mmCIF file of C-alpha atoms in Angstrom:
data_model
loop_
_atom_site.group_PDB
_atom_site.id
_atom_site.type_symbol
_atom_site.label_atom_id
_atom_site.label_comp_id
_atom_site.label_asym_id
_atom_site.label_seq_id
_atom_site.Cartn_x
_atom_site.Cartn_y
_atom_site.Cartn_z
ATOM 1 C CA UNK E 1 159.718 124.147 140.712
ATOM 2 C CA UNK E 2 158.441 122.884 137.396
ATOM 3 C CA UNK E 3 158.332 124.841 134.198
ATOM 4 C CA UNK E 4 154.549 124.955 134.332
ATOM 5 C CA UNK E 5 154.562 126.389 137.860
ATOM 6 C CA UNK E 6 157.035 129.114 136.833
ATOM 7 C CA UNK E 7 154.769 130.065 133.910
ATOM 8 C CA UNK E 8 151.722 130.283 136.226
ATOM 9 C CA UNK E 9 153.620 132.461 138.662
ATOM 10 C CA UNK E 10 154.702 134.855 135.900
ATOM 11 C CA UNK E 11 151.167 135.124 134.562
ATOM 12 C CA UNK E 12 149.840 135.769 138.073
ATOM 13 C CA UNK E 13 152.414 138.531 138.627
ATOM 14 C CA UNK E 14 151.657 140.147 135.255
ATOM 15 C CA UNK E 15 147.903 140.191 135.888
ATOM 16 C CA UNK E 16 148.331 141.439 139.444
ATOM 17 C CA UNK E 17 150.706 144.217 138.378
ATOM 18 C CA UNK E 18 148.388 145.322 135.566
ATOM 19 C CA UNK E 19 145.286 145.714 137.737
ATOM 20 C CA UNK E 20 146.793 146.774 141.050
ATOM 21 C CA UNK E 21 148.829 149.814 140.019
ATOM 22 C CA UNK E 22 146.638 152.895 139.484
ATOM 23 C CA UNK E 23 149.596 155.052 138.427
ATOM 24 C CA UNK E 24 149.790 153.215 135.134
ATOM 25 C CA UNK E 25 145.993 153.142 134.693
ATOM 26 C CA UNK E 26 145.894 156.958 134.285
ATOM 27 C CA UNK E 27 147.850 156.733 131.046
ATOM 28 C CA UNK E 28 145.459 154.335 129.340
ATOM 29 C CA UNK E 29 143.436 155.512 126.376
ATOM 30 C CA UNK E 30 140.590 153.015 126.788
ATOM 31 C CA UNK E 31 138.028 153.296 129.545
ATOM 32 C CA UNK E 32 135.309 151.008 130.764
ATOM 33 C CA UNK E 33 132.836 153.861 131.412
ATOM 34 C CA UNK E 34 131.809 157.019 129.488
ATOM 35 C CA UNK E 35 134.116 160.007 129.799
ATOM 36 C CA UNK E 36 133.037 163.570 129.029
ATOM 37 C CA UNK E 37 135.407 165.239 126.579
ATOM 38 C CA UNK E 38 135.833 169.013 126.712
ATOM 39 C CA UNK E 39 136.333 170.206 123.098
ATOM 40 C CA UNK E 40 137.990 173.427 124.303
ATOM 41 C CA UNK E 41 140.800 171.344 125.777
ATOM 42 C CA UNK E 42 141.423 169.483 122.517
ATOM 43 C CA UNK E 43 144.370 170.674 120.464
ATOM 44 C CA UNK E 44 144.481 168.042 117.766
ATOM 45 C CA UNK E 45 146.189 168.944 114.525
ATOM 46 C CA UNK E 46 143.641 169.328 111.734
ATOM 47 C CA UNK E 47 144.203 167.592 108.431
ATOM 48 C CA UNK E 48 144.487 169.794 105.357
ATOM 49 C CA UNK E 49 141.548 170.060 102.996
ATOM 50 C CA UNK E 50 141.351 166.917 100.835
ATOM 51 C CA UNK E 51 140.349 168.876 97.750
ATOM 52 C CA UNK E 52 143.541 170.246 96.282
ATOM 53 C CA UNK E 53 144.080 172.848 93.603
ATOM 54 C CA UNK E 54 141.372 175.339 94.574
ATOM 55 C CA UNK E 55 143.032 178.364 96.133
ATOM 56 C CA UNK E 56 140.633 180.460 98.188
ATOM 57 C CA UNK E 57 137.890 177.821 98.138
ATOM 58 C CA UNK E 58 135.285 177.483 100.872
ATOM 59 C CA UNK E 59 133.525 174.358 102.072
ATOM 60 C CA UNK E 60 129.791 174.713 101.542
ATOM 61 C CA UNK E 61 127.231 172.225 102.825
ATOM 62 C CA UNK E 62 124.031 172.048 100.813
ATOM 63 C CA UNK E 63 120.683 170.854 102.207
ATOM 64 C CA UNK E 64 118.796 167.907 100.782
ATOM 65 C CA UNK E 65 116.056 170.190 99.372
ATOM 66 C CA UNK E 66 117.155 172.185 96.315
ATOM 67 C CA UNK E 67 114.824 174.114 93.968
ATOM 68 C CA UNK E 68 116.251 174.193 90.439
ATOM 69 C CA UNK E 69 115.744 177.328 88.306
ATOM 70 C CA UNK E 70 117.698 175.801 85.406
ATOM 71 C CA UNK E 71 120.717 173.496 85.238
ATOM 72 C CA UNK E 72 123.074 176.319 86.298
ATOM 73 C CA UNK E 73 120.935 178.156 88.902
ATOM 74 C CA UNK E 74 119.160 176.914 92.008
ATOM 75 C CA UNK E 75 117.884 177.936 95.431
ATOM 76 C CA UNK E 76 118.689 176.154 98.675
ATOM 77 C CA UNK E 77 117.693 177.171 102.201
ATOM 78 C CA UNK E 78 116.501 180.574 100.973
ATOM 79 C CA UNK E 79 119.750 181.402 99.135
ATOM 80 C CA UNK E 80 119.982 181.783 95.346
ATOM 81 C CA UNK E 81 123.038 180.138 93.754
ATOM 82 C CA UNK E 82 124.455 180.330 90.234
ATOM 83 C CA UNK E 83 127.278 178.314 88.695
ATOM 84 C CA UNK E 84 129.806 180.661 87.126
ATOM 85 C CA UNK E 85 130.829 179.959 83.551
ATOM 86 C CA UNK E 86 127.792 177.809 82.732
ATOM 87 C CA UNK E 87 124.728 178.514 80.633
ATOM 88 C CA UNK E 88 121.897 176.393 81.984
ATOM 89 C CA UNK E 89 119.147 174.396 80.304
ATOM 90 C CA UNK E 90 115.583 175.380 81.257
ATOM 91 C CA UNK E 91 113.773 172.680 83.261
ATOM 92 C CA UNK E 92 110.757 172.731 80.919
ATOM 93 C CA UNK E 93 112.779 172.131 77.754
ATOM 94 C CA UNK E 94 111.795 169.189 75.550
ATOM 95 C CA UNK E 95 114.300 167.608 73.193
ATOM 96 C CA UNK E 96 113.489 165.734 69.995
ATOM 97 C CA UNK E 97 115.637 163.020 68.459
ATOM 98 C CA UNK E 98 116.218 162.548 64.727
ATOM 99 C CA UNK E 99 113.458 159.911 64.720
ATOM 100 C CA UNK E 100 110.969 162.307 66.332
ATOM 101 C CA UNK E 101 111.033 160.837 69.838
ATOM 102 C CA UNK E 102 110.660 163.497 72.551
ATOM 103 C CA UNK E 103 111.963 163.489 76.100
ATOM 104 C CA UNK E 104 112.206 166.043 78.955
ATOM 105 C CA UNK E 105 115.911 166.872 78.623
ATOM 106 C CA UNK E 106 115.498 170.001 80.787
ATOM 107 C CA UNK E 107 114.094 167.971 83.652
ATOM 108 C CA UNK E 108 116.890 165.418 83.275
ATOM 109 C CA UNK E 109 119.461 168.236 83.433
ATOM 110 C CA UNK E 110 117.876 169.741 86.559
ATOM 111 C CA UNK E 111 117.683 166.380 88.323
ATOM 112 C CA UNK E 112 121.306 165.569 87.456
ATOM 113 C CA UNK E 113 122.597 168.897 88.774
ATOM 114 C CA UNK E 114 120.475 168.798 91.928
ATOM 115 C CA UNK E 115 121.812 165.306 92.669
ATOM 116 C CA UNK E 116 125.365 166.666 92.474
ATOM 117 C CA UNK E 117 124.629 169.266 95.175
ATOM 118 C CA UNK E 118 121.896 167.783 97.414
ATOM 119 C CA UNK E 119 123.179 166.882 100.871
ATOM 120 C CA UNK E 120 126.843 167.283 99.906
ATOM 121 C CA UNK E 121 129.675 169.404 101.141
ATOM 122 C CA UNK E 122 131.644 170.877 98.259
ATOM 123 C CA UNK E 123 134.637 173.163 98.000
ATOM 124 C CA UNK E 124 133.924 176.162 95.768
ATOM 125 C CA UNK E 125 135.149 179.667 95.125
ATOM 126 C CA UNK E 126 132.350 181.896 96.353
ATOM 127 C CA UNK E 127 131.370 185.429 95.319
ATOM 128 C CA UNK E 128 128.463 186.823 97.316
ATOM 129 C CA UNK E 129 126.177 189.674 96.297
ATOM 130 C CA UNK E 130 122.956 190.927 97.839
ATOM 131 C CA UNK E 131 120.717 188.597 95.826
ATOM 132 C CA UNK E 132 122.987 185.825 94.567
ATOM 133 C CA UNK E 133 125.873 183.544 95.530
ATOM 134 C CA UNK E 134 128.084 182.823 92.521
ATOM 135 C CA UNK E 135 129.922 179.486 92.741
ATOM 136 C CA UNK E 136 132.917 178.661 90.580
ATOM 137 C CA UNK E 137 135.262 175.702 90.397
ATOM 138 C CA UNK E 138 133.176 173.496 92.706
ATOM 139 C CA UNK E 139 134.865 170.191 93.515
ATOM 140 C CA UNK E 140 134.710 167.048 95.519
ATOM 141 C CA UNK E 141 137.682 164.760 95.958
ATOM 142 C CA UNK E 142 136.442 162.692 93.003
ATOM 143 C CA UNK E 143 135.149 165.248 90.484
ATOM 144 C CA UNK E 144 135.058 168.781 89.172
ATOM 145 C CA UNK E 145 131.369 169.685 89.197
ATOM 146 C CA UNK E 146 131.186 172.158 86.226
ATOM 147 C CA UNK E 147 133.199 169.794 84.021
ATOM 148 C CA UNK E 148 130.912 166.887 84.929
ATOM 149 C CA UNK E 149 127.724 168.864 84.194
ATOM 150 C CA UNK E 150 128.970 169.948 80.754
ATOM 151 C CA UNK E 151 130.434 166.506 79.961
ATOM 152 C CA UNK E 152 127.038 164.903 80.605
ATOM 153 C CA UNK E 153 125.391 167.360 78.198
ATOM 154 C CA UNK E 154 123.368 169.176 80.864
ATOM 155 C CA UNK E 155 124.800 172.727 80.483
ATOM 156 C CA UNK E 156 126.887 174.781 78.086
ATOM 157 C CA UNK E 157 130.066 176.731 78.835
ATOM 158 C CA UNK E 158 129.486 180.492 78.897
ATOM 159 C CA UNK E 159 133.110 181.516 78.439
ATOM 160 C CA UNK E 160 136.344 180.325 76.907
ATOM 161 C CA UNK E 161 137.349 177.769 79.559
ATOM 162 C CA UNK E 162 139.506 175.122 77.845
ATOM 163 C CA UNK E 163 138.451 172.322 80.211
ATOM 164 C CA UNK E 164 134.778 173.020 79.605
ATOM 165 C CA UNK E 165 135.359 173.148 75.847
ATOM 166 C CA UNK E 166 136.898 169.663 76.115
ATOM 167 C CA UNK E 167 133.840 168.557 78.097
ATOM 168 C CA UNK E 168 131.538 169.855 75.340
ATOM 169 C CA UNK E 169 133.504 167.874 72.770
ATOM 170 C CA UNK E 170 133.203 164.753 74.905
ATOM 171 C CA UNK E 171 129.449 165.238 75.386
ATOM 172 C CA UNK E 172 128.889 165.814 71.661
ATOM 173 C CA UNK E 173 130.936 162.728 70.739
ATOM 174 C CA UNK E 174 128.916 160.588 73.158
ATOM 175 C CA UNK E 175 125.662 162.326 72.221
ATOM 176 C CA UNK E 176 125.026 162.884 75.914
ATOM 177 C CA UNK E 177 122.191 164.958 77.376
ATOM 178 C CA UNK E 178 120.887 167.641 75.011
ATOM 179 C CA UNK E 179 123.395 166.609 72.346
ATOM 180 C CA UNK E 180 120.999 163.752 71.450
ATOM 181 C CA UNK E 181 118.586 166.422 70.246
ATOM 182 C CA UNK E 182 118.446 166.660 66.448
ATOM 183 C CA UNK E 183 118.871 170.461 66.472
ATOM 184 C CA UNK E 184 121.740 170.356 68.967
ATOM 185 C CA UNK E 185 123.615 167.578 67.169
ATOM 186 C CA UNK E 186 124.559 170.007 64.394
ATOM 187 C CA UNK E 187 125.205 173.021 66.677
ATOM 188 C CA UNK E 188 128.754 174.201 67.259
ATOM 189 C CA UNK E 189 128.784 175.299 70.899
ATOM 190 C CA UNK E 190 125.275 175.396 72.382
ATOM 191 C CA UNK E 191 121.709 175.149 71.226
#
């Protein structure tokens, strides 16, 4: 027998063995037709939450429609939310630069904050009351939401949080958001 004939025989045996033995076919993970999966029979290990450093946080999914009250309060799906530790900027506020140019800084703040929440799932510490859900420490895997809002100049810290104070300093140095306003440029903490 030639070497080529031996190779053909081995290939034939391998193919025949693969498709003829149903005992081995039951262990395959790929199928050639749809298979209904019963979720109650699944016992897969769940991965830990990707957002670290927020003890007691809950995952909250926000809808795509959010009604802003100011840059620290909003309503979504009939629920009123407030961001703890932030003093918001009213949506109707107008800012004026040193040269006299005016722009809708309140609207910019509301749009920025709504874009951070719309259609996202965030991890936050949640305190519920009858009329309001207070959110604190909201995070994604990439950012800390309150820090980002203050650092962009779209809200002021309400308390003595050191991280938020650093964010205010950053926003003032970059003249971001309301810190471009001539009155705010000289203010110490908020305007």
